[in-house]
C-alpha atoms as a PDB file:
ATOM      1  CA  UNK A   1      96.504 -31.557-141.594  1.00  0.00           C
ATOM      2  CA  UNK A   2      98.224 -34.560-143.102  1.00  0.00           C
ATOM      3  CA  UNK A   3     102.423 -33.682-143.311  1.00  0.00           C
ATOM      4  CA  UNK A   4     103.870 -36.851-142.829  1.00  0.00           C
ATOM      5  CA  UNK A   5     102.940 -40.488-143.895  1.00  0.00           C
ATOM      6  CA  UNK A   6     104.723 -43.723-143.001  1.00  0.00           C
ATOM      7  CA  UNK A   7     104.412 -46.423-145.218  1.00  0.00           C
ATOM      8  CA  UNK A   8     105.401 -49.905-143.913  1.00  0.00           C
ATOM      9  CA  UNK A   9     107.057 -50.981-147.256  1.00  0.00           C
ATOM     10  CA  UNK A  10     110.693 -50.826-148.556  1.00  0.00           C
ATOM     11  CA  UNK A  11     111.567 -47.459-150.055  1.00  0.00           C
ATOM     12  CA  UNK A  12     110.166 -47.534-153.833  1.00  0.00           C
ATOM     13  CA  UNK A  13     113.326 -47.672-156.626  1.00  0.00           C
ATOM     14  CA  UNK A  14     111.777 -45.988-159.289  1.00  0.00           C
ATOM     15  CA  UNK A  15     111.329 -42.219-159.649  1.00  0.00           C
ATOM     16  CA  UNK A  16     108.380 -42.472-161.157  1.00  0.00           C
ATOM     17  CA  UNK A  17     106.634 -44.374-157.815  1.00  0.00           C
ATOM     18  CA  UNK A  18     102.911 -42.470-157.863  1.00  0.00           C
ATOM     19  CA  UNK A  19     104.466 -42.049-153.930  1.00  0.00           C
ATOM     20  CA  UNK A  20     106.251 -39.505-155.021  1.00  0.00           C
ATOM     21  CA  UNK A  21     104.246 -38.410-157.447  1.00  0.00           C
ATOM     22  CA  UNK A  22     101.778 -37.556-154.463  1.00  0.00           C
ATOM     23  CA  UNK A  23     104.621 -36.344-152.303  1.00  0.00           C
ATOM     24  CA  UNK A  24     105.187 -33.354-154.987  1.00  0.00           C
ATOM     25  CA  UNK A  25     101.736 -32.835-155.729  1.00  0.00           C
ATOM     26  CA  UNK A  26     100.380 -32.640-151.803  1.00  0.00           C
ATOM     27  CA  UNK A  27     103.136 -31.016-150.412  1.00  0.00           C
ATOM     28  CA  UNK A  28     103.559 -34.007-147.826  1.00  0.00           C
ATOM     29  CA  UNK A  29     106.368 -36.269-146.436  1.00  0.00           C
ATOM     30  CA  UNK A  30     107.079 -40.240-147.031  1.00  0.00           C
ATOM     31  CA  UNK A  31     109.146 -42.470-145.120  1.00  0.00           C
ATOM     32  CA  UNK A  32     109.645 -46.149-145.563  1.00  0.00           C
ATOM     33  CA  UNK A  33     109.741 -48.488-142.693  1.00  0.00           C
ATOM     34  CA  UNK A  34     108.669 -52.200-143.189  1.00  0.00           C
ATOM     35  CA  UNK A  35     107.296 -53.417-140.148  1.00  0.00           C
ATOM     36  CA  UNK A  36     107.791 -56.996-140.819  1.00  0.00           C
ATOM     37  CA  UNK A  37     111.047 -59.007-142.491  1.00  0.00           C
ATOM     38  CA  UNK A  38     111.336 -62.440-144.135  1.00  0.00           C
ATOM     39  CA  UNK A  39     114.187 -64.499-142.471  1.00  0.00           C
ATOM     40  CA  UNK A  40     115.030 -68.143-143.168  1.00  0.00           C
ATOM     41  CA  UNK A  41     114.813 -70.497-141.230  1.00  0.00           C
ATOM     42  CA  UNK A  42     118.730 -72.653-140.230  1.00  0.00           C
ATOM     43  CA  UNK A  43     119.258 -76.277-141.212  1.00  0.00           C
ATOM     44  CA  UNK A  44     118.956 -76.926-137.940  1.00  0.00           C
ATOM     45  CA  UNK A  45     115.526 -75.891-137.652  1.00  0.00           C
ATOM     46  CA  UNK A  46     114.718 -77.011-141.024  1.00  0.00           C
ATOM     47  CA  UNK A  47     115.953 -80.431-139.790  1.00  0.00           C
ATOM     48  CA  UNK A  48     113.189 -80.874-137.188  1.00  0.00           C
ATOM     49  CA  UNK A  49     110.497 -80.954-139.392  1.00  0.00           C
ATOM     50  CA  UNK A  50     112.641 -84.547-140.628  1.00  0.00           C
ATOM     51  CA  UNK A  51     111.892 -83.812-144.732  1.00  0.00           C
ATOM     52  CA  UNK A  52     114.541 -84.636-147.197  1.00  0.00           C
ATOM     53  CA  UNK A  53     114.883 -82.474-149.624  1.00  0.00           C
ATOM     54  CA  UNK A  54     116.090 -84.783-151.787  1.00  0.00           C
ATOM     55  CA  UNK A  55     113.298 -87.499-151.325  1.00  0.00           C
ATOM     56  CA  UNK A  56     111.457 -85.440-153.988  1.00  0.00           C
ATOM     57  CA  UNK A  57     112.238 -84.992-157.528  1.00  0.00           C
ATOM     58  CA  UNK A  58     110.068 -81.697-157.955  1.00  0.00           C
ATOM     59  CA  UNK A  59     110.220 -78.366-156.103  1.00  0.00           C
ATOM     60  CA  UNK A  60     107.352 -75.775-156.100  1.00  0.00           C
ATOM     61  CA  UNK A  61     108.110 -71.947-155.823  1.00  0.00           C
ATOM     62  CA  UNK A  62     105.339 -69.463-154.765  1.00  0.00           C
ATOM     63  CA  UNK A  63     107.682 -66.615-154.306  1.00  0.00           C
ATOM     64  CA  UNK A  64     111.467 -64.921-154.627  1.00  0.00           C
ATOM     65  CA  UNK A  65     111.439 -65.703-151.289  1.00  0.00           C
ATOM     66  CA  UNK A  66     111.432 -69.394-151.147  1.00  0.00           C
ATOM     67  CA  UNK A  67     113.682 -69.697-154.411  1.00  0.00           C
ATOM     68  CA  UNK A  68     116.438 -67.873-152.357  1.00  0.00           C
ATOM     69  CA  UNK A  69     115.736 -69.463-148.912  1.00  0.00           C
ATOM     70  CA  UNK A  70     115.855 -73.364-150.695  1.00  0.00           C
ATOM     71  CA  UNK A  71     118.789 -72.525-152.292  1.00  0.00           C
ATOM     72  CA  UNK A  72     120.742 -70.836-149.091  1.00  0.00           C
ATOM     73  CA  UNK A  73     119.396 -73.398-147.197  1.00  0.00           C
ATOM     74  CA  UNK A  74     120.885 -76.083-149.504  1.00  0.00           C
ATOM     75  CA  UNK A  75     123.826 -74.993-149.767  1.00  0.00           C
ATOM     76  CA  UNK A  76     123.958 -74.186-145.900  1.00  0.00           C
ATOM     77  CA  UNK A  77     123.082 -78.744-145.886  1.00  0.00           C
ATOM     78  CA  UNK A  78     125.464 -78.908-148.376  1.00  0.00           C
ATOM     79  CA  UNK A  79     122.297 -80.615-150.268  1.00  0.00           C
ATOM     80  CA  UNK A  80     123.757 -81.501-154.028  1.00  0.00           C
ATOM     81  CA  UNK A  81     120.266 -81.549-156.381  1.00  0.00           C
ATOM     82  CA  UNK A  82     120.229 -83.656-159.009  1.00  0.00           C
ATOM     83  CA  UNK A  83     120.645 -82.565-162.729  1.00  0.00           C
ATOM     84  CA  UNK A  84     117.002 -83.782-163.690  1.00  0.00           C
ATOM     85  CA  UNK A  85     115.513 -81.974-160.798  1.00  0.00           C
ATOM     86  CA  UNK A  86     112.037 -79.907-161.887  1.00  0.00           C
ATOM     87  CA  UNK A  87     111.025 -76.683-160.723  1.00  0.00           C
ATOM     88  CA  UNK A  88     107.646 -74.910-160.605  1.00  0.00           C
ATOM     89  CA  UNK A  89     107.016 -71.145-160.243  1.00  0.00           C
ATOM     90  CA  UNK A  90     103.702 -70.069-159.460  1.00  0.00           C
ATOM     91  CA  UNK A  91     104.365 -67.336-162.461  1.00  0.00           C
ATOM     92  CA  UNK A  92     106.905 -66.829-164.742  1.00  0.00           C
ATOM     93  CA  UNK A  93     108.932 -64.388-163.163  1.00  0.00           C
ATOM     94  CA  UNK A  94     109.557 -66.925-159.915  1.00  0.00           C
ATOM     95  CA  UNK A  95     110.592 -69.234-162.835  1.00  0.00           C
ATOM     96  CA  UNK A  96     112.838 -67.161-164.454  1.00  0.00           C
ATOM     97  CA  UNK A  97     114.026 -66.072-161.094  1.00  0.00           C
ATOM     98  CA  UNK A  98     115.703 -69.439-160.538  1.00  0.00           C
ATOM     99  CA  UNK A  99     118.111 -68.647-163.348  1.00  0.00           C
ATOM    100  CA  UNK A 100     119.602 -67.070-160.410  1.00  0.00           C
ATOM    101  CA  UNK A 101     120.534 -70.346-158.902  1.00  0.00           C
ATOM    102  CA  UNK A 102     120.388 -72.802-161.998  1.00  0.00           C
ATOM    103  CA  UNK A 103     121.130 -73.149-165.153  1.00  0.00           C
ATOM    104  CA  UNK A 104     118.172 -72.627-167.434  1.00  0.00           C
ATOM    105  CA  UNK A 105     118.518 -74.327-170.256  1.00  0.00           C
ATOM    106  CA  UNK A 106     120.090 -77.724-168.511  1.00  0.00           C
ATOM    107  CA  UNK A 107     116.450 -77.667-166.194  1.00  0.00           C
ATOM    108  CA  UNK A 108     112.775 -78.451-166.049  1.00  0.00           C
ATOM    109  CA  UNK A 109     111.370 -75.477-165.351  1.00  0.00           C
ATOM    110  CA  UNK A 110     107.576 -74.994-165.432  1.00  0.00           C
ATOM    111  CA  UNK A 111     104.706 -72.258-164.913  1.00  0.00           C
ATOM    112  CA  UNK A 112     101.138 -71.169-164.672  1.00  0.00           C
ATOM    113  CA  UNK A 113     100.142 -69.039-166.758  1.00  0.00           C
ATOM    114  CA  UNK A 114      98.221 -66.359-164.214  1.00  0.00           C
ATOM    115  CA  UNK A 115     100.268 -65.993-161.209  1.00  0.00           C
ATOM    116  CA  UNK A 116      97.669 -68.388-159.813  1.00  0.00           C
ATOM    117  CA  UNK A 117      97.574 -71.535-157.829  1.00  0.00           C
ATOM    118  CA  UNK A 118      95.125 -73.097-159.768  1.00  0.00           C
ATOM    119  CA  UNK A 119      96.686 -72.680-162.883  1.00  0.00           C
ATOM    120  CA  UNK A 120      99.599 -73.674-161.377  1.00  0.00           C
ATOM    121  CA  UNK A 121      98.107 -77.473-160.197  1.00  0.00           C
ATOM    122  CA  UNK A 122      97.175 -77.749-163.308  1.00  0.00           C
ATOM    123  CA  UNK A 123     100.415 -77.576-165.011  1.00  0.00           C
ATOM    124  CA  UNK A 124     101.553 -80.081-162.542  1.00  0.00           C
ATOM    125  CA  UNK A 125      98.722 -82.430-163.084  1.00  0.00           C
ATOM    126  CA  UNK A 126     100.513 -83.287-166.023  1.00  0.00           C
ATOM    127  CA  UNK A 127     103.385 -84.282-164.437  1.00  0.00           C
ATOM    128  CA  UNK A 128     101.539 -86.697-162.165  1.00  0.00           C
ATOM    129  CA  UNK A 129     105.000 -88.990-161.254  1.00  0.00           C
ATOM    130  CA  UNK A 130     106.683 -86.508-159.526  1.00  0.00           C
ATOM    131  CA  UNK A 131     107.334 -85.962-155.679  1.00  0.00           C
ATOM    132  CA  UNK A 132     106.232 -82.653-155.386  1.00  0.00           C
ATOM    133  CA  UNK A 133     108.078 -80.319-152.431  1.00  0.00           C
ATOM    134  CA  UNK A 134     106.580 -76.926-151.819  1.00  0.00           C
ATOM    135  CA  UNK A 135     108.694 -74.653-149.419  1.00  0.00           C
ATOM    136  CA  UNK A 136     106.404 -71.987-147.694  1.00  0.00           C
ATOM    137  CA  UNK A 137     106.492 -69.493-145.195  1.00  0.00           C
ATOM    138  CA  UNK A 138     105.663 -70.498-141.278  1.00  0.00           C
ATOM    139  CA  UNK A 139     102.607 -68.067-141.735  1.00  0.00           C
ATOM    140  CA  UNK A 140      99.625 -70.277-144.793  1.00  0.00           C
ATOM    141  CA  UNK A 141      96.496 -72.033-144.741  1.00  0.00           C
ATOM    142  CA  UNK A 142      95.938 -75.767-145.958  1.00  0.00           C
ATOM    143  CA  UNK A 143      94.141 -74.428-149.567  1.00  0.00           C
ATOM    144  CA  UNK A 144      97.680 -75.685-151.547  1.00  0.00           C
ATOM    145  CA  UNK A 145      97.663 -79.194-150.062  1.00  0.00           C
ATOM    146  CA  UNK A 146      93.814 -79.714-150.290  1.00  0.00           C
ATOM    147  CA  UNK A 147      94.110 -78.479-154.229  1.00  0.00           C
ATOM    148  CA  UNK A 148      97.458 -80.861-154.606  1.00  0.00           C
ATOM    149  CA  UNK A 149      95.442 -83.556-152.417  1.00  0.00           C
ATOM    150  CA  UNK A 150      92.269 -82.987-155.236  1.00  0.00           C
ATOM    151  CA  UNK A 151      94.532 -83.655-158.493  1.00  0.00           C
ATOM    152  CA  UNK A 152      96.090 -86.844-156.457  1.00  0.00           C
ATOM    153  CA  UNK A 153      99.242 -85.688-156.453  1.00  0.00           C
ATOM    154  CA  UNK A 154     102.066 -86.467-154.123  1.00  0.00           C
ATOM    155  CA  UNK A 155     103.481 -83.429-151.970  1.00  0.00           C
ATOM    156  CA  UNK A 156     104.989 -82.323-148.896  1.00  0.00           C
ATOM    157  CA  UNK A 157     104.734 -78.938-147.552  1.00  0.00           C
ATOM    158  CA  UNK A 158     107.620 -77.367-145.530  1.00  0.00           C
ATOM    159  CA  UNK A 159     108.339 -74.666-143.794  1.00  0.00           C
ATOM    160  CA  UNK A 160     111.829 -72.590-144.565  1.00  0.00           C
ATOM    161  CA  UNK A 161     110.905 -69.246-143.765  1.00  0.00           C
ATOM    162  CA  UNK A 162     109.124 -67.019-141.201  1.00  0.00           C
ATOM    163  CA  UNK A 163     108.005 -63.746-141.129  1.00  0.00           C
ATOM    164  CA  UNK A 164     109.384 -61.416-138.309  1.00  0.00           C
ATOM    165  CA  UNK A 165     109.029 -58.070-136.333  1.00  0.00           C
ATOM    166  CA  UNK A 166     111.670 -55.574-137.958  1.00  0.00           C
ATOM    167  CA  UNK A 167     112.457 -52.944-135.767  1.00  0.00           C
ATOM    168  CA  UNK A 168     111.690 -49.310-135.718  1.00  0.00           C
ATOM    169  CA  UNK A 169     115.009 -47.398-135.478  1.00  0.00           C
ATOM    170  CA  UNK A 170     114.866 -46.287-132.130  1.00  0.00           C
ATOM    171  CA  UNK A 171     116.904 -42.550-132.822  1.00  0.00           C
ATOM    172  CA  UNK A 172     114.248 -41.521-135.231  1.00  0.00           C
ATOM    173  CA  UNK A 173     110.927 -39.839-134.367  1.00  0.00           C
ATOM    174  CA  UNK A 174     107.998 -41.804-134.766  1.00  0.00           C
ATOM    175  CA  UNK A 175     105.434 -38.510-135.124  1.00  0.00           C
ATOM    176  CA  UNK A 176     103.900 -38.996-138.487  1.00  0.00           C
ATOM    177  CA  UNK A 177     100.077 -37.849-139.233  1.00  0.00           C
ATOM    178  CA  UNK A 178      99.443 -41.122-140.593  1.00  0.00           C
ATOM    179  CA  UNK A 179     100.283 -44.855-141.031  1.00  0.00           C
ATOM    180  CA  UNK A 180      99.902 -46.947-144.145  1.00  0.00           C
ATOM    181  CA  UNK A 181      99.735 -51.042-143.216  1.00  0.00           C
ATOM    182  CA  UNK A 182      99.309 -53.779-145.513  1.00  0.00           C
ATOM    183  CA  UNK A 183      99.367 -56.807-143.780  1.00  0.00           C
ATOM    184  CA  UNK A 184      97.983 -58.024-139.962  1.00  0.00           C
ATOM    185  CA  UNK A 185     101.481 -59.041-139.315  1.00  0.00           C
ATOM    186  CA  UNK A 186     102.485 -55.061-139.801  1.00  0.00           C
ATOM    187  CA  UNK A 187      99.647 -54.195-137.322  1.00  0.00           C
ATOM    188  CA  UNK A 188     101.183 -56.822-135.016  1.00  0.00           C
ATOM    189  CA  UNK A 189     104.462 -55.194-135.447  1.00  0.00           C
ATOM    190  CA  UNK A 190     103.713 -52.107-134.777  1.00  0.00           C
ATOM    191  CA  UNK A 191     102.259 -52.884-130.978  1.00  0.00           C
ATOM    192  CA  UNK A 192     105.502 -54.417-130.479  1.00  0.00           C
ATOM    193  CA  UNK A 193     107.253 -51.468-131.365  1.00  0.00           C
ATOM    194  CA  UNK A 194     105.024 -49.293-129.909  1.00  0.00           C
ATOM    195  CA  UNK A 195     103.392 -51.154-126.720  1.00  0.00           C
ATOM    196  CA  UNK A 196     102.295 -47.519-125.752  1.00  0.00           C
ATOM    197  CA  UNK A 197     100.527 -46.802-129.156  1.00  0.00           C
ATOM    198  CA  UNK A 198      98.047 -44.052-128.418  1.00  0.00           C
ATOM    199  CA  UNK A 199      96.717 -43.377-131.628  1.00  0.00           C
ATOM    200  CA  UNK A 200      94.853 -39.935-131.091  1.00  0.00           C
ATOM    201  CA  UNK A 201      94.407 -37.869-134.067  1.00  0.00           C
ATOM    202  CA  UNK A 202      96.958 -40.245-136.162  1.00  0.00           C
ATOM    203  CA  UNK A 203      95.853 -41.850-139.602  1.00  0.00           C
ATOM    204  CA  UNK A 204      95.546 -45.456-139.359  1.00  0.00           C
ATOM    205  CA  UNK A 205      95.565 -46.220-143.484  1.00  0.00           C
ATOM    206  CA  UNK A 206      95.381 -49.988-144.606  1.00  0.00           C
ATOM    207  CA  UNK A 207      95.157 -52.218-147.732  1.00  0.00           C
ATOM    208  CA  UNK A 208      92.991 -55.448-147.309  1.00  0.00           C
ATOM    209  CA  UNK A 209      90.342 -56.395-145.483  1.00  0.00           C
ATOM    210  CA  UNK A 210      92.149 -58.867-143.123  1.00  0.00           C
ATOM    211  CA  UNK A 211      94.580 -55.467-142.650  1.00  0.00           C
ATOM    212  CA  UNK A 212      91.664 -53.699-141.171  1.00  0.00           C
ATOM    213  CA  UNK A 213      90.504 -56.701-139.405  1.00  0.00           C
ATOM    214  CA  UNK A 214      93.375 -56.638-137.585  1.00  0.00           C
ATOM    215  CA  UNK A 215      93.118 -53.087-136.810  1.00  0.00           C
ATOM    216  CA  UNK A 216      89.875 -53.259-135.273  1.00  0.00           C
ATOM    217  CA  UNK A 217      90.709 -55.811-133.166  1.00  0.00           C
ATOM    218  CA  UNK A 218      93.626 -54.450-131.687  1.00  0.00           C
ATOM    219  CA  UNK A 219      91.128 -51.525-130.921  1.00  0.00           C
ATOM    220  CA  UNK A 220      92.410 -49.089-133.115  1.00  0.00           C
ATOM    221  CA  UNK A 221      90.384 -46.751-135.731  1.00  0.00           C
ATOM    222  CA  UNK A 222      90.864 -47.468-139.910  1.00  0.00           C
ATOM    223  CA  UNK A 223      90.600 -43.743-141.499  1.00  0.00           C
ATOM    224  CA  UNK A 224      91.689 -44.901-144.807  1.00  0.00           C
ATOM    225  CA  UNK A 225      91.113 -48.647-146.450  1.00  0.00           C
ATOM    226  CA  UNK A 226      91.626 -49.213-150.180  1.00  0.00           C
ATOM    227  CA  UNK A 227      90.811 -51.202-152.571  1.00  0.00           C
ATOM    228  CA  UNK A 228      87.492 -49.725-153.061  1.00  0.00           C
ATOM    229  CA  UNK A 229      85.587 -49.232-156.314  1.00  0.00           C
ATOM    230  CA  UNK A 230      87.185 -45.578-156.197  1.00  0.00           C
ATOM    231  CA  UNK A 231      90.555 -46.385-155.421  1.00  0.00           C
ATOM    232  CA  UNK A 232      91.838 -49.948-156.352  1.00  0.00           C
ATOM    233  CA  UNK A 233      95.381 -48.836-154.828  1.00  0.00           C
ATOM    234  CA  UNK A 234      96.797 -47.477-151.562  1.00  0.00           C
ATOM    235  CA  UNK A 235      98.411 -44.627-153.425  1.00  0.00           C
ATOM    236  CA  UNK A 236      95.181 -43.975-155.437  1.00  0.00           C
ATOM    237  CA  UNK A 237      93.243 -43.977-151.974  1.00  0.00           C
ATOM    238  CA  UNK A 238      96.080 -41.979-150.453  1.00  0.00           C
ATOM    239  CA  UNK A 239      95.725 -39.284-152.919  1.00  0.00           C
ATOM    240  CA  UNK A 240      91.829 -39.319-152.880  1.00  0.00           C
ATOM    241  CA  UNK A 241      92.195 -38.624-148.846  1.00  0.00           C
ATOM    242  CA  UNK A 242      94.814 -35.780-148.969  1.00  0.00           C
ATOM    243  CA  UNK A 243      92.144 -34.216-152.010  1.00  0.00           C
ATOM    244  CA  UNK A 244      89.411 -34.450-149.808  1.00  0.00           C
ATOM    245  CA  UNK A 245      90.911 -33.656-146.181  1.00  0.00           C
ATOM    246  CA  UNK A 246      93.158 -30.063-146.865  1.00  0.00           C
END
C-alpha cells in the first residue's frame, strides 16, 4: 500500500495544488525534494567562453532563469547595457518578468505569442539588424541556432547556467512507497544520492518519455508514466494509480 510519495519538485504554494487535493482524498503523504537545482555560472567561467555581452544589441530569454542569471551575472561584470538594448521572451510572462530588472516602458521588449520557439523566430525575423544573444542552460540541443541559422539571423548562444545535483538532506528518512521524477537529470540525481538504490517494492513514477528513458537505462522499473490519453498530468496519473492499487 502506497503511504508516502516523494515528488522531486519544490513544495506547491497554493492550497488548492490537486497534490493536496489527493493527499486528503487518499489518505497518503507528500514531500517535496527537487533532485536537481539551477546555479549560475561566475564571470569567471562565463569569461572562458570569450562572448561580450555587449557585442550584441539584442538578448533572447527562454526562461526566469536566464533573465535572473544575465542580470546577476552583469552586474557581477559590472556590464552597463545600453538604453536601446532589446529583449525577447519566449512568452509573455519571461517578458514581463524583466520588469524585474528594467524599466518597461524605457525598453524594447518583444514576444511570441505561444510560449514557442517558432513563434518566437518569427517575431525576430522582423528585426533582422540585430545581434541576437541567447543565454541558455549548459544542458540544450542545436534546434535554436539551426531555426536562428534558417531565418539568417545573426546569434550567439551562451552558456550562463547549469543544472546541478541538490542534495537529499541526509537526517531525514528516505523510505517513501514511491518516487515521482520529471526529468533524466532527477533520475541522475537520485543515483548520486543514493549509489545503493535498491528499488524493491518502491514506486518509480515519471513524467516524459525521456524521464522513463532514463529510468530504464539505469535499470530501474517505471510503475507509473503520465501523460497518457487517461491522464495528461502526473497528479491526474497519481490519483488514477492510488484508485486502482488500494
Amino acid at each position: 500500500m502506497i503511504k508516502k510519495i516523494l515528488v522531486s519538485q519544490p513544495k506547491p504554494t497554493s492550497e488548492k495544488s490537486p497534490y493536496f487535493e489527493i493527499a486528503n482524498k487518499e489518505h497518503v503523504e507528500f514531500t517535496f525534494h527537487p533532485f536537481i537545482k539551477v546555479e549560475g555560472l561566475t564571470a569567471r567561467e562565463f569569461r572562458q567562453q570569450k562572448i561580450q555581452i555587449l557585442d550584441h544589441s539584442a538578448i533572447v530569454f527562454t526562461s526566469r532563469h536566464s533573465v535572473d542569471f544575465f542580470f546577476t551575472l552583469c552586474k557581477e561584470m559590472r556590464v552597463a547595457l545600453p538604453e536601446d538594448m532589446k529583449y525577447f521572451g519566449l512568452s509573455e510572462a519571461i517578458a514581463l518578468y524583466i520588469q524585474k530588472y528594467v524599466q518597461y516602458r524605457k525598453r524594447k521588449v518583444f514576444f511570441g505569442s505561444t510560449g514557442r520557439w517558432p513563434e518566437l523566430v518569427t517575431v525576430m525575423a522582423k528585426h533582422k539588424t540585430e545581434n541576437y544573444l541567447v543565454p541558455l542552460s549548459d544542458v540544450h540541443n542545436d534546434d535554436v541556432a539551426r531555426m536562428l541559422d534558417e531565418k539568417k539571423l545573426k546569434h550567439t548562444e551562451c552558456v550562463m547556467y547549469r543544472t546541478v545535483t541538490n542534495d537529499y538532506p541526509k537526517d531525514k528518512d528516505f523510505d517513501f512507497d514511491m518516487i515521482v521524477l520529471f526529468t533524466p537529470a532527477g533520475v541522475k540525481s537520485l543515483l548520486e544520492n543514493f549509489p545503493d538504490f535498491k528499488q524493491g517494492d518502491k514506486r518509480l513514477a515519471c513524467f516524459g518519455g525521456v524521464t522513463k528513458a532514463a529510468i530504464e537505462e539505469a535499470g530501474l522499473r517505471c510503475d507509473l508514466f503520465a501523460p497518457t490519453p487517461q491522464a495528461r498530468s502526473m497528479t491526474a496519473a497519481i490519483e488514477m494509480y492510488l484508485g486502482e492499487n488500494k
